[in-house]
GROMACS .gro file of C-alpha atoms in nm:
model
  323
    1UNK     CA    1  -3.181  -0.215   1.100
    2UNK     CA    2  -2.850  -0.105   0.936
    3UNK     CA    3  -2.798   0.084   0.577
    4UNK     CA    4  -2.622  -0.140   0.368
    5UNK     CA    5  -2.474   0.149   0.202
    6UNK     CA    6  -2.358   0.254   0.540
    7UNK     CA    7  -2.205  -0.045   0.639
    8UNK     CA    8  -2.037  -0.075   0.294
    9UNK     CA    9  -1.886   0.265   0.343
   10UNK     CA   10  -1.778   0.199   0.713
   11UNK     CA   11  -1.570  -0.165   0.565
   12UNK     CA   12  -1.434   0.072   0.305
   13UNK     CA   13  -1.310   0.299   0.587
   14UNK     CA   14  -1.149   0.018   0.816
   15UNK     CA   15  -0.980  -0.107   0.508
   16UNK     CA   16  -0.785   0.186   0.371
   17UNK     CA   17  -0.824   0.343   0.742
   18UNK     CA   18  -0.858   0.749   0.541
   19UNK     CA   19  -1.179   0.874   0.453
   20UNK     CA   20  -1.029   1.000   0.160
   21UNK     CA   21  -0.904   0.679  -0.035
   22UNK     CA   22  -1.250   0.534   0.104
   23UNK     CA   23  -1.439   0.816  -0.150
   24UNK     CA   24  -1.188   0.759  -0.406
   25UNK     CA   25  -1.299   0.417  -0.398
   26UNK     CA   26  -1.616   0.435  -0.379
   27UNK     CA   27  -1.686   0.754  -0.602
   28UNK     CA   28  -1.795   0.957  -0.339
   29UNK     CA   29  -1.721   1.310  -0.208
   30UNK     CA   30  -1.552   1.275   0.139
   31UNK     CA   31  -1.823   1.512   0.321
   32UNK     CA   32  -2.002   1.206   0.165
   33UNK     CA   33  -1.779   0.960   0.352
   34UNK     CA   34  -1.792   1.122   0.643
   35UNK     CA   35  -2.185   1.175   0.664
   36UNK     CA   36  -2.262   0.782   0.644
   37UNK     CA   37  -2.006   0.685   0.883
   38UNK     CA   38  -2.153   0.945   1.133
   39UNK     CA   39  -2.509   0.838   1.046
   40UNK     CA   40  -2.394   0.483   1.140
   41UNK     CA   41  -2.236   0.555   1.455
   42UNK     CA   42  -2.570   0.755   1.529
   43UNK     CA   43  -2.705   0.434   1.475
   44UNK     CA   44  -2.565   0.178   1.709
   45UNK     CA   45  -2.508   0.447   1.934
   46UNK     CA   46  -2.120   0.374   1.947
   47UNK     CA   47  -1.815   0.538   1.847
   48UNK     CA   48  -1.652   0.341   1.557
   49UNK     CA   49  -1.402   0.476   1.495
   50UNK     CA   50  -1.115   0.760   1.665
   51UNK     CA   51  -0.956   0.992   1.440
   52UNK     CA   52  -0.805   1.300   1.430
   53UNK     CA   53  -0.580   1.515   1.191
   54UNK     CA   54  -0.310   1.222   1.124
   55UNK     CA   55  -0.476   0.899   1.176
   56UNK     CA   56  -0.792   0.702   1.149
   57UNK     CA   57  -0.810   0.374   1.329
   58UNK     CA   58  -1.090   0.134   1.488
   59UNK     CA   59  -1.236   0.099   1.832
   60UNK     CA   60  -1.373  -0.149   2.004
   61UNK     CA   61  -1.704  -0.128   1.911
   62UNK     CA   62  -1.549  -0.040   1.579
   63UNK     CA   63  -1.363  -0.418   1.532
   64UNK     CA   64  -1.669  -0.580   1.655
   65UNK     CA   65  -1.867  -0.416   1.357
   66UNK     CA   66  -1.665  -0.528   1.138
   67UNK     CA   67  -1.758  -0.895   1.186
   68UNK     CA   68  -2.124  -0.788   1.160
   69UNK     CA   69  -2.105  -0.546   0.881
   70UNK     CA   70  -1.922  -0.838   0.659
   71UNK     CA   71  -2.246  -1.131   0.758
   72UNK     CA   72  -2.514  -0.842   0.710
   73UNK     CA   73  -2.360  -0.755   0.346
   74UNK     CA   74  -2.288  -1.091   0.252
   75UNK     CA   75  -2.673  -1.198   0.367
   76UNK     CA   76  -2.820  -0.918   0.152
   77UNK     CA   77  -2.620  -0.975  -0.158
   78UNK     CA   78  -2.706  -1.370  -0.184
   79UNK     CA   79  -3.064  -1.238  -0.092
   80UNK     CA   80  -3.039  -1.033  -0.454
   81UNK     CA   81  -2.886  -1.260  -0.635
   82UNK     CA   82  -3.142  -1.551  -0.575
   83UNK     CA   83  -3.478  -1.292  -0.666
   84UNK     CA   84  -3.295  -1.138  -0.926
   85UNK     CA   85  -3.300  -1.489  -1.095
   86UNK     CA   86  -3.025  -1.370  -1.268
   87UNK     CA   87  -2.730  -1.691  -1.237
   88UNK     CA   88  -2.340  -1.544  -1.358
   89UNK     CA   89  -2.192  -1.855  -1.534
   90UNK     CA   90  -1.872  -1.857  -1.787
   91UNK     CA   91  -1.475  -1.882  -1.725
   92UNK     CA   92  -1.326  -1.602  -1.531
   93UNK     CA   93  -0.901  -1.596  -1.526
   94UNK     CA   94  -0.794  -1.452  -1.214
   95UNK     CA   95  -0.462  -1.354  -1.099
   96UNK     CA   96  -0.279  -1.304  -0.774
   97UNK     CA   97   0.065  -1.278  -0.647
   98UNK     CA   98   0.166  -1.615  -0.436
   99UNK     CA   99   0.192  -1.405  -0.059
  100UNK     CA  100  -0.182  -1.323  -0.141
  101UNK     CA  101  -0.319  -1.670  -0.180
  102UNK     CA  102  -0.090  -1.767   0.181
  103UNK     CA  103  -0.345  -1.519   0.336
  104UNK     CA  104  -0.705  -1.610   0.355
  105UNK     CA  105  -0.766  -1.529  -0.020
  106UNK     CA  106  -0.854  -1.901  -0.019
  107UNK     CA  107  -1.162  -1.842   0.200
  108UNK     CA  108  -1.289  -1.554  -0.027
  109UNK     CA  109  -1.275  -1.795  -0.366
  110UNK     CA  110  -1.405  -2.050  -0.143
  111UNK     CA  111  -1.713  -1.836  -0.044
  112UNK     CA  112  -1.734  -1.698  -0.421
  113UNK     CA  113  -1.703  -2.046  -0.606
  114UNK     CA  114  -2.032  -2.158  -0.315
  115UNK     CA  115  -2.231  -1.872  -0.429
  116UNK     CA  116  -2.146  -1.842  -0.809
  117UNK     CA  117  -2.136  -2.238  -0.877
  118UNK     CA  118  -2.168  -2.205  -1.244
  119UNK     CA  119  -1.855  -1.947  -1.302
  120UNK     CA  120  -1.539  -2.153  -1.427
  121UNK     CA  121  -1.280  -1.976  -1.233
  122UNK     CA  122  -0.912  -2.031  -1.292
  123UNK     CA  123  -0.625  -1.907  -1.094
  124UNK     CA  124  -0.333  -1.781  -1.206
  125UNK     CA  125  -0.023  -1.710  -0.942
  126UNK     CA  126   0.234  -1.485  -1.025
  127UNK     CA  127   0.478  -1.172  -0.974
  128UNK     CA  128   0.269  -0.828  -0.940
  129UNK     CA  129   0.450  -0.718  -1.245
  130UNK     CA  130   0.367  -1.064  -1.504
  131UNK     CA  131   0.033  -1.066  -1.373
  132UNK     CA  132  -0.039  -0.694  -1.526
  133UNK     CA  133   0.129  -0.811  -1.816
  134UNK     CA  134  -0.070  -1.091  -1.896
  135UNK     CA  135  -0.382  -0.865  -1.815
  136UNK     CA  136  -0.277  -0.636  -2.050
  137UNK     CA  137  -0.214  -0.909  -2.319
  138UNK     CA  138  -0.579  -1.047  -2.212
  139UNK     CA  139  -0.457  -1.355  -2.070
  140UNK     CA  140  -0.630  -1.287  -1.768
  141UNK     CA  141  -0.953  -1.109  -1.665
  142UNK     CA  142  -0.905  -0.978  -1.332
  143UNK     CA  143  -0.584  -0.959  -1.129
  144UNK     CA  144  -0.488  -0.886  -0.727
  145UNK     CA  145  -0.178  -0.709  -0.729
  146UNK     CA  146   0.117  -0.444  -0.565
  147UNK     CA  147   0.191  -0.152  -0.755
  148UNK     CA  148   0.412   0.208  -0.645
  149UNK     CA  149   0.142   0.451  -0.443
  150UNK     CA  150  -0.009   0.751  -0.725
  151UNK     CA  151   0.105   0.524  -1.049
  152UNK     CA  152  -0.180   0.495  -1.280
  153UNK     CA  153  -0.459   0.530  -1.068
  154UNK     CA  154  -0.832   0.416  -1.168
  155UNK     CA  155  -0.704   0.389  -1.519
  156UNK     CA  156  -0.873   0.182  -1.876
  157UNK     CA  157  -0.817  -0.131  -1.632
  158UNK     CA  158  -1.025  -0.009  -1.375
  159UNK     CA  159  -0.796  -0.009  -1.072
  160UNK     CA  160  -0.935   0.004  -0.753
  161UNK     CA  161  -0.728   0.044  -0.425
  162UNK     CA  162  -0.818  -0.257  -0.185
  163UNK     CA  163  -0.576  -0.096   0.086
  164UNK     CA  164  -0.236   0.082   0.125
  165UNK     CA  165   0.050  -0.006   0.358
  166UNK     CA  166   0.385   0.068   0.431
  167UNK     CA  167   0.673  -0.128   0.312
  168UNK     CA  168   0.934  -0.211   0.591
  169UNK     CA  169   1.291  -0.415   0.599
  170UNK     CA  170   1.225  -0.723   0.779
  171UNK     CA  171   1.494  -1.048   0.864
  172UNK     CA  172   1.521  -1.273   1.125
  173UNK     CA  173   1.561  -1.180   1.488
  174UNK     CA  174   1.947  -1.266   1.456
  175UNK     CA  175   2.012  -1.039   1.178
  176UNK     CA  176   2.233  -0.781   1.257
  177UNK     CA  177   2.359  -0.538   0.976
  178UNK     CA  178   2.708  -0.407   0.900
  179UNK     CA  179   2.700  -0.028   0.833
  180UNK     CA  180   3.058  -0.069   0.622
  181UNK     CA  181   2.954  -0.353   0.433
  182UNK     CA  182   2.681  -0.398   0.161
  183UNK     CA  183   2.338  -0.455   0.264
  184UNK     CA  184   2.239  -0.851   0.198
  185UNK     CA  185   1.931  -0.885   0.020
  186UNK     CA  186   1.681  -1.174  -0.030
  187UNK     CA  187   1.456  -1.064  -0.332
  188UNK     CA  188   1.235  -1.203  -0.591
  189UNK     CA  189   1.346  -1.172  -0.953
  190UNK     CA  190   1.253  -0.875  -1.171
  191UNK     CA  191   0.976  -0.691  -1.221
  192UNK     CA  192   0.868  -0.788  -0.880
  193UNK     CA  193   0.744  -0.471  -0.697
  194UNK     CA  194   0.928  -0.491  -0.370
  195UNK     CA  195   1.262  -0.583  -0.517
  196UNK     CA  196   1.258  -0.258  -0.746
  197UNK     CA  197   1.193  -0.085  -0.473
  198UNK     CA  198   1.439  -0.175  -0.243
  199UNK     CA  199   1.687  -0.104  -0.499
  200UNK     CA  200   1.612   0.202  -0.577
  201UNK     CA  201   1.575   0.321  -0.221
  202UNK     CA  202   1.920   0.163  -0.136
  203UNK     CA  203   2.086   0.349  -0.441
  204UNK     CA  204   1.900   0.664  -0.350
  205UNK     CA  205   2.072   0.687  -0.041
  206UNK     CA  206   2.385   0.571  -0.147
  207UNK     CA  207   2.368   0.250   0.013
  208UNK     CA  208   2.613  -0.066  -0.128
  209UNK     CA  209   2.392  -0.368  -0.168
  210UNK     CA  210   2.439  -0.721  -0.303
  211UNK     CA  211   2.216  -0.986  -0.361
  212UNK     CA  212   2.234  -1.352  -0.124
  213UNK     CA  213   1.922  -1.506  -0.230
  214UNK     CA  214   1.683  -1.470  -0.549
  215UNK     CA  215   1.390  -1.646  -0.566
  216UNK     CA  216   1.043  -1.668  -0.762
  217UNK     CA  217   0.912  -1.869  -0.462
  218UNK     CA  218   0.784  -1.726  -0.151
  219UNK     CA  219   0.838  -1.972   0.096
  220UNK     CA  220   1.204  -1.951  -0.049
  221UNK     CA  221   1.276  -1.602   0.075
  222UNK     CA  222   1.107  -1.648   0.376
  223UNK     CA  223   1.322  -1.915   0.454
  224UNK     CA  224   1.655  -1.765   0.295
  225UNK     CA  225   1.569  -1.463   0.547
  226UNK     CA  226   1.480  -1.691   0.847
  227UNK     CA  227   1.808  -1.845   0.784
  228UNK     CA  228   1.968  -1.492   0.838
  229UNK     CA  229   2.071  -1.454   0.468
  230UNK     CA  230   1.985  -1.107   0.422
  231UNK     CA  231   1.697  -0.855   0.479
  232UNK     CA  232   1.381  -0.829   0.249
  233UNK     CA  233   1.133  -0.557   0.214
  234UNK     CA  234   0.778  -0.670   0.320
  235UNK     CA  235   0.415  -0.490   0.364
  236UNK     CA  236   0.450  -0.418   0.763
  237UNK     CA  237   0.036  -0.566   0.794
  238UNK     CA  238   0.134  -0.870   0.714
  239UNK     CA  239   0.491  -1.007   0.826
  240UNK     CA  240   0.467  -1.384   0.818
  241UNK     CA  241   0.583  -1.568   1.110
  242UNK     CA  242   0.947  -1.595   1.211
  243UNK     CA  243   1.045  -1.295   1.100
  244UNK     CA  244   1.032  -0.957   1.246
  245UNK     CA  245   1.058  -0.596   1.156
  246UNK     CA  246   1.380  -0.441   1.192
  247UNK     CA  247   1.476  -0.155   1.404
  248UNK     CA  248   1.551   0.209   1.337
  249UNK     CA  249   1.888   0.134   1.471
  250UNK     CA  250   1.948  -0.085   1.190
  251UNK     CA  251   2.023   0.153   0.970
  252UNK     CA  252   1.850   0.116   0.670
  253UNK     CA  253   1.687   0.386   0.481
  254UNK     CA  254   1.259   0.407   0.445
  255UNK     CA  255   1.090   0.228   0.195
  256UNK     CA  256   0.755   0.391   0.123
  257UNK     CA  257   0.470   0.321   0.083
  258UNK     CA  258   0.291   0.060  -0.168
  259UNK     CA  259  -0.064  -0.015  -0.324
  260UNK     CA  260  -0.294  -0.332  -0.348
  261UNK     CA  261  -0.522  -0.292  -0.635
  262UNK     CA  262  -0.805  -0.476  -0.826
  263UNK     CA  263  -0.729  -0.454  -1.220
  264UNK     CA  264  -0.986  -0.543  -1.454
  265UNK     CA  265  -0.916  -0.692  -1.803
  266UNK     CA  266  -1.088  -0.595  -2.087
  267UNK     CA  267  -1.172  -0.923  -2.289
  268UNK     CA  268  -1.344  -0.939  -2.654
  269UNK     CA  269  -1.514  -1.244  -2.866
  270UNK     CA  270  -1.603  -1.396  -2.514
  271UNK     CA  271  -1.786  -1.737  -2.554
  272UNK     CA  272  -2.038  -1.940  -2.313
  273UNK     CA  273  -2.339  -1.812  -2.171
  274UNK     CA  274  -2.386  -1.492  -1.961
  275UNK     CA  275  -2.643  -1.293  -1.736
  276UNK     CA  276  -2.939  -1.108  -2.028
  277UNK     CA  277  -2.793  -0.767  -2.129
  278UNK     CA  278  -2.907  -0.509  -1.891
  279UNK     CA  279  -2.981  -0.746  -1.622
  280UNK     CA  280  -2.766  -0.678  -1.270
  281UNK     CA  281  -2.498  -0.896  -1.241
  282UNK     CA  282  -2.338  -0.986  -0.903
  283UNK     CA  283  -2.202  -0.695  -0.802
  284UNK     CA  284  -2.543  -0.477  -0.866
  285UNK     CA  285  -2.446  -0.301  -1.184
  286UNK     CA  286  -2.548  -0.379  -1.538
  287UNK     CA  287  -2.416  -0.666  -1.720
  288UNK     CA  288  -2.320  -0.604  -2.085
  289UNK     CA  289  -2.158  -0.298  -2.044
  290UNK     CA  290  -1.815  -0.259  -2.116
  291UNK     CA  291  -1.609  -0.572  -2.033
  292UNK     CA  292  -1.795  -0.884  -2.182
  293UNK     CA  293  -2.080  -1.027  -1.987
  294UNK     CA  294  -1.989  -1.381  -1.876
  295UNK     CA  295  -1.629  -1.261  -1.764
  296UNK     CA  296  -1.686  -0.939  -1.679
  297UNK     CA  297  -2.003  -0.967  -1.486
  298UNK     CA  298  -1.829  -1.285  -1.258
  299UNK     CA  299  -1.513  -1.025  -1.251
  300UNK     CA  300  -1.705  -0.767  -1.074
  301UNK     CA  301  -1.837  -0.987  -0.822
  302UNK     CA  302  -1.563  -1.130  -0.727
  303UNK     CA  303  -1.375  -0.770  -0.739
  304UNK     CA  304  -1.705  -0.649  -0.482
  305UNK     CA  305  -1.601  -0.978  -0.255
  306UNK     CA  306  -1.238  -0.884  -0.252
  307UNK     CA  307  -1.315  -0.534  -0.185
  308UNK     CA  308  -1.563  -0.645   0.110
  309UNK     CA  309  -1.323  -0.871   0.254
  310UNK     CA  310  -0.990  -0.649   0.228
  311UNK     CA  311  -0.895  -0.601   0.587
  312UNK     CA  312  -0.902  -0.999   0.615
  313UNK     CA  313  -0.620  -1.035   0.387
  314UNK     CA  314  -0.369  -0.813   0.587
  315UNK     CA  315  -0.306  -0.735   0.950
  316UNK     CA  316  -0.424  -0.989   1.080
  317UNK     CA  317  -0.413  -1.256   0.836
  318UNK     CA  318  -0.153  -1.527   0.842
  319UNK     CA  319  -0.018  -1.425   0.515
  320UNK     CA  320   0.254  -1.221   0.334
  321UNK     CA  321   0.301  -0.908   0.098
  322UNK     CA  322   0.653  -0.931  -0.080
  323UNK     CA  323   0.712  -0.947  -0.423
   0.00000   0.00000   0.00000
C-alpha cells in the first residue's frame, strides 16, 4: 500500500523536478518534501529519484512510478467523490493558451468532463497575456497560462506553479543566422509572453532584430519557422516537431527562464446549483469558501487534475509552449 499523500508529493517533485517549488506548491516545508519522498522510496524499496546540489531528475524506477502514482491517485479520488455523494455541477470558463491544448490537455478535460458530467465547461483559447485579462475582468474562472519566473507569485488569483522551464531560440534545421544582420523573428502579437521576452533579451544585449512573421496562430509560426523565416523563442520541454533547438554557436543571447501557472478567478452572483456549503468538493477542500461554489468548487478540481497531470503536458508531450 502507498500514501496518497506520498505519491502526490513525489508527482509534485517530477513535475517542477526541485523540492523547493514542490513545497511552495504544496504548502509544505521542504524538510517536509524531502521526508515523504524518502518515506516512499523506503517503500518500494527503489531509488526514485538522483539528485544532488544542482539537479533533481528521475530514474528508472522513478519514470515507472510515475505511471502508477497518476492510476493510484486518480482511483482514490473517484473513490471519494462517489461516497461523498457530493456531485459538482454548474458552468466553469476555462482558459488556455492554443500550444497547451496541441499537448494532451485534451485528454485531461476529457478525463475531467467523464468524471464531473454535470459541470458545463467552456473553453476559452487565447494569448497568456488576454487570458489573465479576461480573468481579471471575470470573464473566465480559471486559466492555464506563461508568465516571467518570481512575477506575482501565489497572489488574490491563487497562482500555482504547474512547472518551470527554460525558454530557448528554436528554427528549422536550415536556419543559419547572420551575426551583422538583424536577427529574423517569427512572434505572436503583443502581450504574448515569449515575444516580450525575446525582445527585451535581444535589446538587452544590443542585438538588431526585425520582425518576418507575426501571427496569433500557432500552427502559423511553426510553419513561418519551418519555412526558415526566422527564429522563435519556445519552452525547450516541448519543441514541436520539425523544428530544433539552436546551437550555442548561433549566437544568440539566453532567454531565461518562464512559468506555467494555474490562476483562479474570483466570480460573484454565480447562478445554478452547487455542492451544500461545507461539503468537500472535488479537490478535497470545502466548497463555499471563497470563490463561489458551483464555479469555484469544479475550478479546483480541475486545477488538482492539471496539477496531477503536469509532466504530461511537457517533455514528452507532442505539444508546444510559445506565446
Amino acid at each position: 500500500m502507498f500514501d496518497p499523500t506520498q505519491l502526490r508529493t513525489f508527482l509534485t517533485v517530477s513535475q517542477t523536478l526541485s523540492f523547493t517549488q514542490a513545497a511552495q506548491r504544496l504548502g509544505l516545508r521542504q524538510s517536509t518534501v524531502s521526508q515523504q519522498v524518502r518515506r516512499l522510496e523506503e517503500a518500494t524499496g527503489r531509488q526514485l529519484f538522483a539528485r544532488d546540489t544542482h539537479s533533481v531528475t528521475l530514474t528508472e524506477d522513478g519514470e515507472a512510478m510515475l505511471g502508477f502514482a497518476r492510476t493510484i491517485l486518480e482511483a482514490n479520488e473517484r473513490a471519494a467523490h462517489w461516497f461523498a455523494g457530493t456531485r459538482l455541477r454548474g458552468r466553469l470558463r476555462f482558459g488556455a493558451s492554443e500550444d497547451f491544448v496541441l499537448t494532451r490537455l485534451p485528454e485531461i478535460l476529457a478525463a475531467f468532463r467523464r468524471d464531473h458530467p454535470e459541470v458545463d465547461l467552456e473553453l476559452t483559447v487565447d494569448l497568456s497575456g488576454l487570458l489573465q485579462e479576461q480573468l481579471a475582468a471575470g470573464r473566465l474562472d480559471l486559466v492555464l497560462v506563461k508568465r516571467h519566473p518570481g512575477r506575482g507569485p501565489a497572489d488574490a488569483r491563487g497562482g500555482r506553479l504547474v512547472w518551470r522551464d527554460r525558454l530557448v531560440w528554436i528554427g528549422s534545421e536550415r536556419t543559419r543566422l547572420d551575426a551583422h544582420r538583424p536577427v529574423p523573428l517569427v512572434v505572436f502579437p503583443p502581450p504574448a509572453v515569449t515575444r516580450a521576452r525575446a525582445l527585451e533579451v535581444l535589446e538587452r544585449h544590443g542585438r538588431p532584430w526585425r520582425v518576418t512573421c507575426t501571427s496569433g496562430s500557432l500552427s502559423g509560426l511553426v510553419a513561418a519557422a519551418g519555412a526558415g523565416l526566422g527564429v522563435m523563442a519556445h519552452a525547450e520541454g516541448m519543441i514541436p516537431p520539425g523544428l530544433v533547438r539552436l546551437p550555442a554557436r548561433a549566437g544568440l543571447p539566453d532567454l531565461g527562464e518562464v512559468d506555467v501557472v494555474l490562476l483562479h478567478g474570483t466570480r460573484t452572483g454565480s447562478t445554478g446549483p452547487t455542492a451544500p456549503s461545507g461539503a468537500p468538493d472535488a479537490s478535497g477542500r470545502p466548497s463555499g469558501s471563497g470563490r463561489s461554489g458551483a464555479s469555484g468548487g469544479a475550478a479546483e478540481a480541475l486545477a488538482d487534475a492539471i496539477l496531477a497531470a503536469g509532466d504530461r503536458l511537457h517533455s514528452s508531450a507532442p505539444g508546444t509552449t510559445p506565446g
